[in-house]
mmCIF file of C-alpha atoms in Angstrom:
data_model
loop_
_atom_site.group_PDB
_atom_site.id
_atom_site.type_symbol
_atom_site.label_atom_id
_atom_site.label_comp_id
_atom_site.label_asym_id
_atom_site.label_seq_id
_atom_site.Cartn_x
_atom_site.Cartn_y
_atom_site.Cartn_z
ATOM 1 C CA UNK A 1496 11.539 57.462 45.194
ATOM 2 C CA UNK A 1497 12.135 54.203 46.908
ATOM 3 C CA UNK A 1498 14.155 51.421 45.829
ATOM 4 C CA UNK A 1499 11.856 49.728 44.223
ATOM 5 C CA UNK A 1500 10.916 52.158 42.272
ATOM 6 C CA UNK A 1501 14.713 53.509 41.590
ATOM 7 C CA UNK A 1502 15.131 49.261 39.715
ATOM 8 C CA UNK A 1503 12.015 49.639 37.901
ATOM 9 C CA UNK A 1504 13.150 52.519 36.379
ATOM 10 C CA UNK A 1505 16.606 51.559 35.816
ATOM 11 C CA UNK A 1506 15.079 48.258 33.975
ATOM 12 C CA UNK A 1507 12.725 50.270 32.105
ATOM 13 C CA UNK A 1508 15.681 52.679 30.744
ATOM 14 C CA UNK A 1509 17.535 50.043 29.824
ATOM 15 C CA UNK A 1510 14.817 48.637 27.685
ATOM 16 C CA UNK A 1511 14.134 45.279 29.974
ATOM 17 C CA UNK A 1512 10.574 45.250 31.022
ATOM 18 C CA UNK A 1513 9.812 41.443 32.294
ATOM 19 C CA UNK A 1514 10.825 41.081 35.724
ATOM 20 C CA UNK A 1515 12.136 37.864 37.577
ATOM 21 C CA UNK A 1516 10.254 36.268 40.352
ATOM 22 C CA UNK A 1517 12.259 34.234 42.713
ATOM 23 C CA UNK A 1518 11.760 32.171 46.118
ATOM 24 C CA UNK A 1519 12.794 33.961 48.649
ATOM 25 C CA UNK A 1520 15.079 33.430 51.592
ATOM 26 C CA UNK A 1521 12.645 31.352 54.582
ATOM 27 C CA UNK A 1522 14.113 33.541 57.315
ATOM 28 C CA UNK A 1523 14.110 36.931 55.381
ATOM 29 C CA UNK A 1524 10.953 37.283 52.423
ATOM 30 C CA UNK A 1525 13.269 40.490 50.812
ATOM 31 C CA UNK A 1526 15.925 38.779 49.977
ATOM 32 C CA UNK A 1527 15.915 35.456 47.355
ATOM 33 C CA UNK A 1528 16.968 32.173 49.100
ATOM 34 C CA UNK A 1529 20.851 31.522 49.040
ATOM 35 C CA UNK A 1530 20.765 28.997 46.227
ATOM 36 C CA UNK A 1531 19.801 32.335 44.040
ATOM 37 C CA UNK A 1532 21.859 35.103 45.544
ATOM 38 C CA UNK A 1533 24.783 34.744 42.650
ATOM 39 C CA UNK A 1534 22.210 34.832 39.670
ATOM 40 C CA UNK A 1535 19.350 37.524 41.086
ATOM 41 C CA UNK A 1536 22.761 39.758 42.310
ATOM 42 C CA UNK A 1537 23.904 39.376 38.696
ATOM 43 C CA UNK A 1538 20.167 40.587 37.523
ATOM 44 C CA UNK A 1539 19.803 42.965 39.599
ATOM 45 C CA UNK A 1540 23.092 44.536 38.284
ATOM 46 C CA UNK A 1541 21.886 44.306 34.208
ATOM 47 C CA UNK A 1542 18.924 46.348 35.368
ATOM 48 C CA UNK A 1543 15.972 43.288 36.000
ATOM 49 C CA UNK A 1544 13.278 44.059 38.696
ATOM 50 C CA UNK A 1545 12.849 41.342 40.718
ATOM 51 C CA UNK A 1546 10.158 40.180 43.502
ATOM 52 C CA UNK A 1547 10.793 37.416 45.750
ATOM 53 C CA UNK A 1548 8.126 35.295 47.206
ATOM 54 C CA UNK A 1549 7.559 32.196 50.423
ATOM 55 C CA UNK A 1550 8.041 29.447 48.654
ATOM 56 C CA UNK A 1551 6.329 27.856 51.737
ATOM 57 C CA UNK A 1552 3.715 30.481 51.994
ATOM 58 C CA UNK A 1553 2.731 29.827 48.457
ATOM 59 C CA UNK A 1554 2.088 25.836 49.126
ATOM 60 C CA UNK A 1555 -0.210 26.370 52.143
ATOM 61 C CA UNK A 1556 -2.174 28.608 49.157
ATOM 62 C CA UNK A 1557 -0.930 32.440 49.571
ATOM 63 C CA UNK A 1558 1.091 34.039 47.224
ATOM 64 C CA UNK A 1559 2.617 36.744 48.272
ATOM 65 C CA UNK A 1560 5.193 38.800 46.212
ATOM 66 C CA UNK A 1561 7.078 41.750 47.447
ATOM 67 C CA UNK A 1562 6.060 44.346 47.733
ATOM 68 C CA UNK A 1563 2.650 43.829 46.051
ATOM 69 C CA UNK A 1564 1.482 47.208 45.145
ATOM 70 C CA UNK A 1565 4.483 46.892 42.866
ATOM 71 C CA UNK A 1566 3.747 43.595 41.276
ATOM 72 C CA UNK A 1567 2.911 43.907 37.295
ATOM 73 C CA UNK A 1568 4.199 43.541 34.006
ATOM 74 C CA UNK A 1569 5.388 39.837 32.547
ATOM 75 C CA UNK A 1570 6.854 37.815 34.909
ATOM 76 C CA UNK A 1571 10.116 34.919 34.427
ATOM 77 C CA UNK A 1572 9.988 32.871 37.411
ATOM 78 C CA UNK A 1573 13.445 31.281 38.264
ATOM 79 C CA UNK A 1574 12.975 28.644 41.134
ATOM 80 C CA UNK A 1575 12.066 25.123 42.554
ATOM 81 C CA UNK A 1576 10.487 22.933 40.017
ATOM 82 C CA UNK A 1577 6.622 22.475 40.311
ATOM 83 C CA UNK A 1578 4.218 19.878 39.120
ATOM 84 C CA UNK A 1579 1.882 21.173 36.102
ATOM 85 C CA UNK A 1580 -0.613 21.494 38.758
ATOM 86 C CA UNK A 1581 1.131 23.598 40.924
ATOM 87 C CA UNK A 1582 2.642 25.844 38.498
ATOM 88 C CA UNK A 1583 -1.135 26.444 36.879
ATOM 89 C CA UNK A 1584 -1.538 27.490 40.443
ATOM 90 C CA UNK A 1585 1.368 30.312 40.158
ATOM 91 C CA UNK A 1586 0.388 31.184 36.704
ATOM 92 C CA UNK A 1587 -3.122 31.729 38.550
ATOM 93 C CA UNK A 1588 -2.067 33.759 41.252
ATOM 94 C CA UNK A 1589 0.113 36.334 39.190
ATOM 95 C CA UNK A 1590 -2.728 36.996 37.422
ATOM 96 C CA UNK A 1591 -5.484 37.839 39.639
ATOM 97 C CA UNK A 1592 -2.407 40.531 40.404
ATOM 98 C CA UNK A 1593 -2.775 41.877 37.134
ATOM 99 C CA UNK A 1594 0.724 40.164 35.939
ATOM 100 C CA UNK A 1595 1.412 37.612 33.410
ATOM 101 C CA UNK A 1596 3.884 35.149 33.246
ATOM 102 C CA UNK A 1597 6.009 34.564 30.315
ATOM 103 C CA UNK A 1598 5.836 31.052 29.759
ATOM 104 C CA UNK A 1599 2.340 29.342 30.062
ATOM 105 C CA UNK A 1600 1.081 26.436 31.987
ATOM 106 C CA UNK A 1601 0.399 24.673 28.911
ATOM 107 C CA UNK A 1602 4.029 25.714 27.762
ATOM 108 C CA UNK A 1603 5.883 24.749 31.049
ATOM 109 C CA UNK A 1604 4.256 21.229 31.181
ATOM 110 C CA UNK A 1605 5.643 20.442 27.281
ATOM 111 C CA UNK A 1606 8.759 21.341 28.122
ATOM 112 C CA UNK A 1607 9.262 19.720 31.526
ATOM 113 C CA UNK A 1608 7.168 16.402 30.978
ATOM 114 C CA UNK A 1609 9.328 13.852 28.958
ATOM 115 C CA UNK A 1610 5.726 12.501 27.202
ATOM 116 C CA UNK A 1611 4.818 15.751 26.474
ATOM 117 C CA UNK A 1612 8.076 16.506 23.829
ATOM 118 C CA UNK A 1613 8.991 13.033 22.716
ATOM 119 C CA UNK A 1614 6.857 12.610 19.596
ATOM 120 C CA UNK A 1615 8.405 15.589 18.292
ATOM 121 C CA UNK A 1616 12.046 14.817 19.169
ATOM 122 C CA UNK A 1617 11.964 10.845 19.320
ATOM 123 C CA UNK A 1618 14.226 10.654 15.781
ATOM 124 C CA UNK A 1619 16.775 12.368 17.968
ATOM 125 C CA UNK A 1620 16.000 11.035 21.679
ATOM 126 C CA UNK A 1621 16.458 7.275 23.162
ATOM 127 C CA UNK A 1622 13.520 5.197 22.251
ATOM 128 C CA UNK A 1623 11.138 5.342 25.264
ATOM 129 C CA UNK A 1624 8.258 3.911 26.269
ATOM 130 C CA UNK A 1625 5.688 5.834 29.054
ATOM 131 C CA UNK A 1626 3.612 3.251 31.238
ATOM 132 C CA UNK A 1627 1.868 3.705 34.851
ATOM 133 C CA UNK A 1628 3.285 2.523 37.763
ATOM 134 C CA UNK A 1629 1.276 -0.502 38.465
ATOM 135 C CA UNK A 1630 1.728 -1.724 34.393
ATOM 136 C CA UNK A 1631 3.118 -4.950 33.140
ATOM 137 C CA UNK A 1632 6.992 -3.993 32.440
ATOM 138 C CA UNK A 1633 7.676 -7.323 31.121
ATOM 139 C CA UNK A 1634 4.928 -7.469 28.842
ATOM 140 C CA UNK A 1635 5.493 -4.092 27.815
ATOM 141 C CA UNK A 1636 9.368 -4.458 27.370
ATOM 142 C CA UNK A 1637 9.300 -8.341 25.820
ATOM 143 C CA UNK A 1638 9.407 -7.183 22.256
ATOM 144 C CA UNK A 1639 12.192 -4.441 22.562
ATOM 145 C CA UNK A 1640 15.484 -6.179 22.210
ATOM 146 C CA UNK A 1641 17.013 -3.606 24.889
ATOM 147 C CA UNK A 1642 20.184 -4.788 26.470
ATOM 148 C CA UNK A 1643 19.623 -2.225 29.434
ATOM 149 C CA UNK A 1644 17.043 0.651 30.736
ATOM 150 C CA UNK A 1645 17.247 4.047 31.746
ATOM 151 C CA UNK A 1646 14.146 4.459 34.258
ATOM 152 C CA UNK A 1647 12.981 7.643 35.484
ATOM 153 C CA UNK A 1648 9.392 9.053 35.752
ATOM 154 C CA UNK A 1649 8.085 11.965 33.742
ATOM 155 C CA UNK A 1650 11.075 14.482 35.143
ATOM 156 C CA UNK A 1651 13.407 12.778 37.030
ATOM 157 C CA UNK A 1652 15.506 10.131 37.624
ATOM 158 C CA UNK A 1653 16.965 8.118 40.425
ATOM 159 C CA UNK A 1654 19.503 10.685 42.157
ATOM 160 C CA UNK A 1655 21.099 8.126 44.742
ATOM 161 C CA UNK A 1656 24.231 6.240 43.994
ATOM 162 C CA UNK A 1657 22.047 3.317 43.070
ATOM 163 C CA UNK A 1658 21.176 5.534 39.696
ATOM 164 C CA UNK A 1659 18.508 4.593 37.237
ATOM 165 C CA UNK A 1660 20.167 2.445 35.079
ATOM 166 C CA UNK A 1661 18.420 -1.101 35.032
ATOM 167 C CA UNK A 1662 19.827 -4.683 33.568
ATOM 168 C CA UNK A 1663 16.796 -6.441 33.421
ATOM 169 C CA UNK A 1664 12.939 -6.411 34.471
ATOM 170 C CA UNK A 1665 12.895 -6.966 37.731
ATOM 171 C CA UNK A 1666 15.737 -4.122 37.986
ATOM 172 C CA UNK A 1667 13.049 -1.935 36.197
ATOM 173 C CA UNK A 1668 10.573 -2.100 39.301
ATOM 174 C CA UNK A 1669 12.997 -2.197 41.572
ATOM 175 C CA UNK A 1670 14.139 1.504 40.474
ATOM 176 C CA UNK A 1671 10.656 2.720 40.102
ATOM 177 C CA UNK A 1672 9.888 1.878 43.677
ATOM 178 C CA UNK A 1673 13.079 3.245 44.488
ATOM 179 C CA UNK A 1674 11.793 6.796 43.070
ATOM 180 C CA UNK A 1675 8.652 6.450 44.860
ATOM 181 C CA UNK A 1676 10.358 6.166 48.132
ATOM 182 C CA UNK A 1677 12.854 8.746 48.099
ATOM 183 C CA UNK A 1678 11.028 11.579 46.411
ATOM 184 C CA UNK A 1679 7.476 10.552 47.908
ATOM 185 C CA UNK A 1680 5.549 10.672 44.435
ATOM 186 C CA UNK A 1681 6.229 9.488 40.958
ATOM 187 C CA UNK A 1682 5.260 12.523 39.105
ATOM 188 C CA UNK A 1683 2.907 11.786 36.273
ATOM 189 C CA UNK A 1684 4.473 7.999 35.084
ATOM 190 C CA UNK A 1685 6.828 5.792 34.358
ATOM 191 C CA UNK A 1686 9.442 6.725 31.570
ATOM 192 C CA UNK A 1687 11.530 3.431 30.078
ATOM 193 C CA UNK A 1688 14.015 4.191 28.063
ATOM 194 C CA UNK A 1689 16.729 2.469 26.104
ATOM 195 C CA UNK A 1690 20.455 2.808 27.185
ATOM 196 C CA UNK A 1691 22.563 4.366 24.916
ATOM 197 C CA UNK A 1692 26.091 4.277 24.629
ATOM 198 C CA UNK A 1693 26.763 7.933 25.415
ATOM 199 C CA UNK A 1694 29.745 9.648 27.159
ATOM 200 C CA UNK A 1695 28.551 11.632 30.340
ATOM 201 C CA UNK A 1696 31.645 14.023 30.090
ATOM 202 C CA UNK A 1697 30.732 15.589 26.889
ATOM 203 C CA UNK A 1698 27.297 16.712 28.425
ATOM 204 C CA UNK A 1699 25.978 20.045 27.932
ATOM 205 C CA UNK A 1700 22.829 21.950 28.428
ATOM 206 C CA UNK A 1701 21.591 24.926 26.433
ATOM 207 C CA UNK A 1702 19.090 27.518 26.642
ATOM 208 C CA UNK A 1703 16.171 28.558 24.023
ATOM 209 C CA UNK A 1704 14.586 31.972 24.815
ATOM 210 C CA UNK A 1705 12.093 33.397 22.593
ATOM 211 C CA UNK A 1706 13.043 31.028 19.638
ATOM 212 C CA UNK A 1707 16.668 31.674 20.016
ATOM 213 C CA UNK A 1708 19.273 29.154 21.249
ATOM 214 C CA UNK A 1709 21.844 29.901 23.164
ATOM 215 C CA UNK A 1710 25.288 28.087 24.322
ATOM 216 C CA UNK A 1711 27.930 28.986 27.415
ATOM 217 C CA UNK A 1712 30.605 29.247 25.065
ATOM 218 C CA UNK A 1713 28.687 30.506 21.550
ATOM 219 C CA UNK A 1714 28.402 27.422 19.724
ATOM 220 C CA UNK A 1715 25.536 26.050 19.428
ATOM 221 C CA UNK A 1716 25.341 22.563 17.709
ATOM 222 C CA UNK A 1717 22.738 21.645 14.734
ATOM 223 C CA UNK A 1718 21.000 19.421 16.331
ATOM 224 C CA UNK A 1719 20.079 22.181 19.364
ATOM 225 C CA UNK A 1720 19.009 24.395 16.412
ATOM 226 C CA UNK A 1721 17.152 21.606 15.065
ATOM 227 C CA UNK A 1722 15.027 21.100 18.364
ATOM 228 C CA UNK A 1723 14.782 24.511 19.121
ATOM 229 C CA UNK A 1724 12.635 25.316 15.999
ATOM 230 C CA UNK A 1725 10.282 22.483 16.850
ATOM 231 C CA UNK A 1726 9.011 23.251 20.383
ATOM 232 C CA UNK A 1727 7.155 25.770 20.685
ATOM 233 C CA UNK A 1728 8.036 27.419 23.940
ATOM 234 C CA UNK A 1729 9.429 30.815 25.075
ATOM 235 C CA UNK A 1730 12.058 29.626 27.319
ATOM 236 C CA UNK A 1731 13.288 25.798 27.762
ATOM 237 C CA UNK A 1732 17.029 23.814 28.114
ATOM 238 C CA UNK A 1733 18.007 21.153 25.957
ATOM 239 C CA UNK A 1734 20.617 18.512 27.445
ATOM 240 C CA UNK A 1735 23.007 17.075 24.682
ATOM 241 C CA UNK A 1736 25.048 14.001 25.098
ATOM 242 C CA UNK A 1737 28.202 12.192 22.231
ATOM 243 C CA UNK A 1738 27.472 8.690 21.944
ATOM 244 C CA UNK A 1739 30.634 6.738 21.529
ATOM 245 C CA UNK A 1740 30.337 7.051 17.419
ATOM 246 C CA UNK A 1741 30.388 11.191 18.320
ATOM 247 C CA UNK A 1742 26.608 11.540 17.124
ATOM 248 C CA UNK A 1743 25.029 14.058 19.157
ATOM 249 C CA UNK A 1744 21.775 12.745 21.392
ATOM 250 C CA UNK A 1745 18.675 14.461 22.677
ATOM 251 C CA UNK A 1746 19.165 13.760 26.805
ATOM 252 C CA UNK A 1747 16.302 16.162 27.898
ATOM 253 C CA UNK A 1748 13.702 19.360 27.953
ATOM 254 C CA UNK A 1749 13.253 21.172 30.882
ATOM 255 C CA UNK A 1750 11.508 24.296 31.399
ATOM 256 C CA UNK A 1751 13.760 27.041 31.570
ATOM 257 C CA UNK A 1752 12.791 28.819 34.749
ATOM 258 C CA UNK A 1753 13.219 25.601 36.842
ATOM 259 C CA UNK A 1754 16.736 24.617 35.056
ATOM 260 C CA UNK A 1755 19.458 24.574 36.892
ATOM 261 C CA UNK A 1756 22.001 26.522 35.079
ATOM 262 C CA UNK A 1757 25.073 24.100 35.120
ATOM 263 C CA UNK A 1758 28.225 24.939 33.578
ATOM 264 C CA UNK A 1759 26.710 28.602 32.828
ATOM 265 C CA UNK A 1760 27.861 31.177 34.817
ATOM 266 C CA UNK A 1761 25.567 33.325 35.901
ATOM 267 C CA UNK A 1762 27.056 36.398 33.597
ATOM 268 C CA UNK A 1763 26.717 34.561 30.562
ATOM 269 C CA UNK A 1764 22.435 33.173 31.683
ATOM 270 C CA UNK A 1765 21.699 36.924 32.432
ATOM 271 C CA UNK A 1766 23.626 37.932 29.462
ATOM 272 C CA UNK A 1767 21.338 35.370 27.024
ATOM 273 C CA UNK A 1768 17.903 36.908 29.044
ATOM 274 C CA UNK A 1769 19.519 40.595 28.975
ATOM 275 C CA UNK A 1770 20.532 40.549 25.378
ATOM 276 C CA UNK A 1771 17.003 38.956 23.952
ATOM 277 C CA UNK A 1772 14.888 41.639 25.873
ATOM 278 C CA UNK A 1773 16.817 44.340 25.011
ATOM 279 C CA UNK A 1774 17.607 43.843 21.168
#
């Protein structure tokens, strides 16, 4: 029996049977790419199957998992984050392998496109308003009464020391083009949304899989129950902010497979995955 084999058959005795799929390493396709070692080692040891894949390979259009003839079964990809396009592309090519994936195109751009989950959370979110790049801000701000903005497009925001935070209009384009420049696209649109007063120390990001939230340390707040039971997705974060009155705020979705896990150590995210499969 090879090794593969010997890990699907520990993960099938232990009662796991969706396996991870993870970019691998550029210089070595059986082994994940460093910025995965710690979590895929920890996997590996709970008894998931895993299959790494190029992530370059697979955007000059071949997928190739390893080793194929093993490829099957439901499939949790934990990597890079991909446009909706691109990840309909994955969710294509595991299937015409006979896989399927465990969270859906269709499910992966609600969660990870801020348009796509704000009617359903705006009562707990920042106001925002979505626009395309080459719309009137002024007009489209003018009736607000915002003292500030927090610009970013439909996933995310301004990462250089400049930040996203704008003080007027002109600040508002100025940050958009900003995006544009450094990450070469805006990805689906403008997002514009109000400035809270929130405290960036008490953030925190959570986990939902299959309907279940789940928190580093066990507690998990009302309002991340409250959110959880009104997407509809099998696996997605939720980033939670204090304002300065100690009201807990709606930051951000994200698909789960491209979330970063934070403050989680990796014991405790394979433990939440381990522990919903298995139960």
């Amino acid at each position: 029996m090879n090794i593969i084999a010997i890990v699907l058959h520990i993960g099938a005795a232990k009662g796991i049977h969706m396996h991870l799929l993870y970019p691998c390493d550029p210089f070595n396709k059986m082994k994940p790419d460093e910025a995965y070692e710690e979590e895929f080692s920890t996997a590996q040891h709970a008894g998931f199957t895993w299959f790494p894949f190029s992530y370059e390979d697979f955007e000059l259009g071949e997928f190739k998992p390893r080793p194929k003839p093993a490829f099957a079964g439901e499939i949790l990809y934990r990597g890079w984050m991909l446009t909706s396009t691109r990840y309909a592309q994955l969710q294509g090519a595991i299937e015409s392998l006979g896989a399927t994936v465990a969270v859906s195109a269709e499910r992966y751009r609600q969660c990870h496109y801020l348009p796509e989950w704000y009617e359903r959370c705006k009562d707990v979110t920042p106001k925002t308003i979505v626009l395309l790049k080459d719309d009137d801000f002024a007009a489209a701000l003018s009736t607000t009464g915002w003292s500030a903005y927090f610009v970013k497009d439909f996933v995310k925001s301004l990462t250089t020391s400049r930040g996203s935070v704008a003080r007027s209009i002109s600040e508002v384009r100025e940050v958009v083009d900003l995006i544009e420049r450094y990450r070469g696209q805006l990805e689906g649109g403008v997002c514009i949304r109000e400035l809270e007063n929130l405290l960036p120390e008490t953030e925190e990001r959570y986990f939902v899989f299959r309907g279940k939230a789940f928190a580093r340390d066990g507690v998990v707040p009302e309002l991340v129950k409250d959110v959880a039971r009104r997407i509809d997705s099998p696996f997605f974060s939720i980033d939670v902010l204090l304002n300065k009155e100690g009201t807990a705020r709606l930051i951000e979705l994200g698909d789960g497979q491209v979330s970063d896990r934070k403050k989680w150590s990796a014991e405790a995210f394979i433990e939440m995955l381990s522990a919903s499969l298995t139960n």
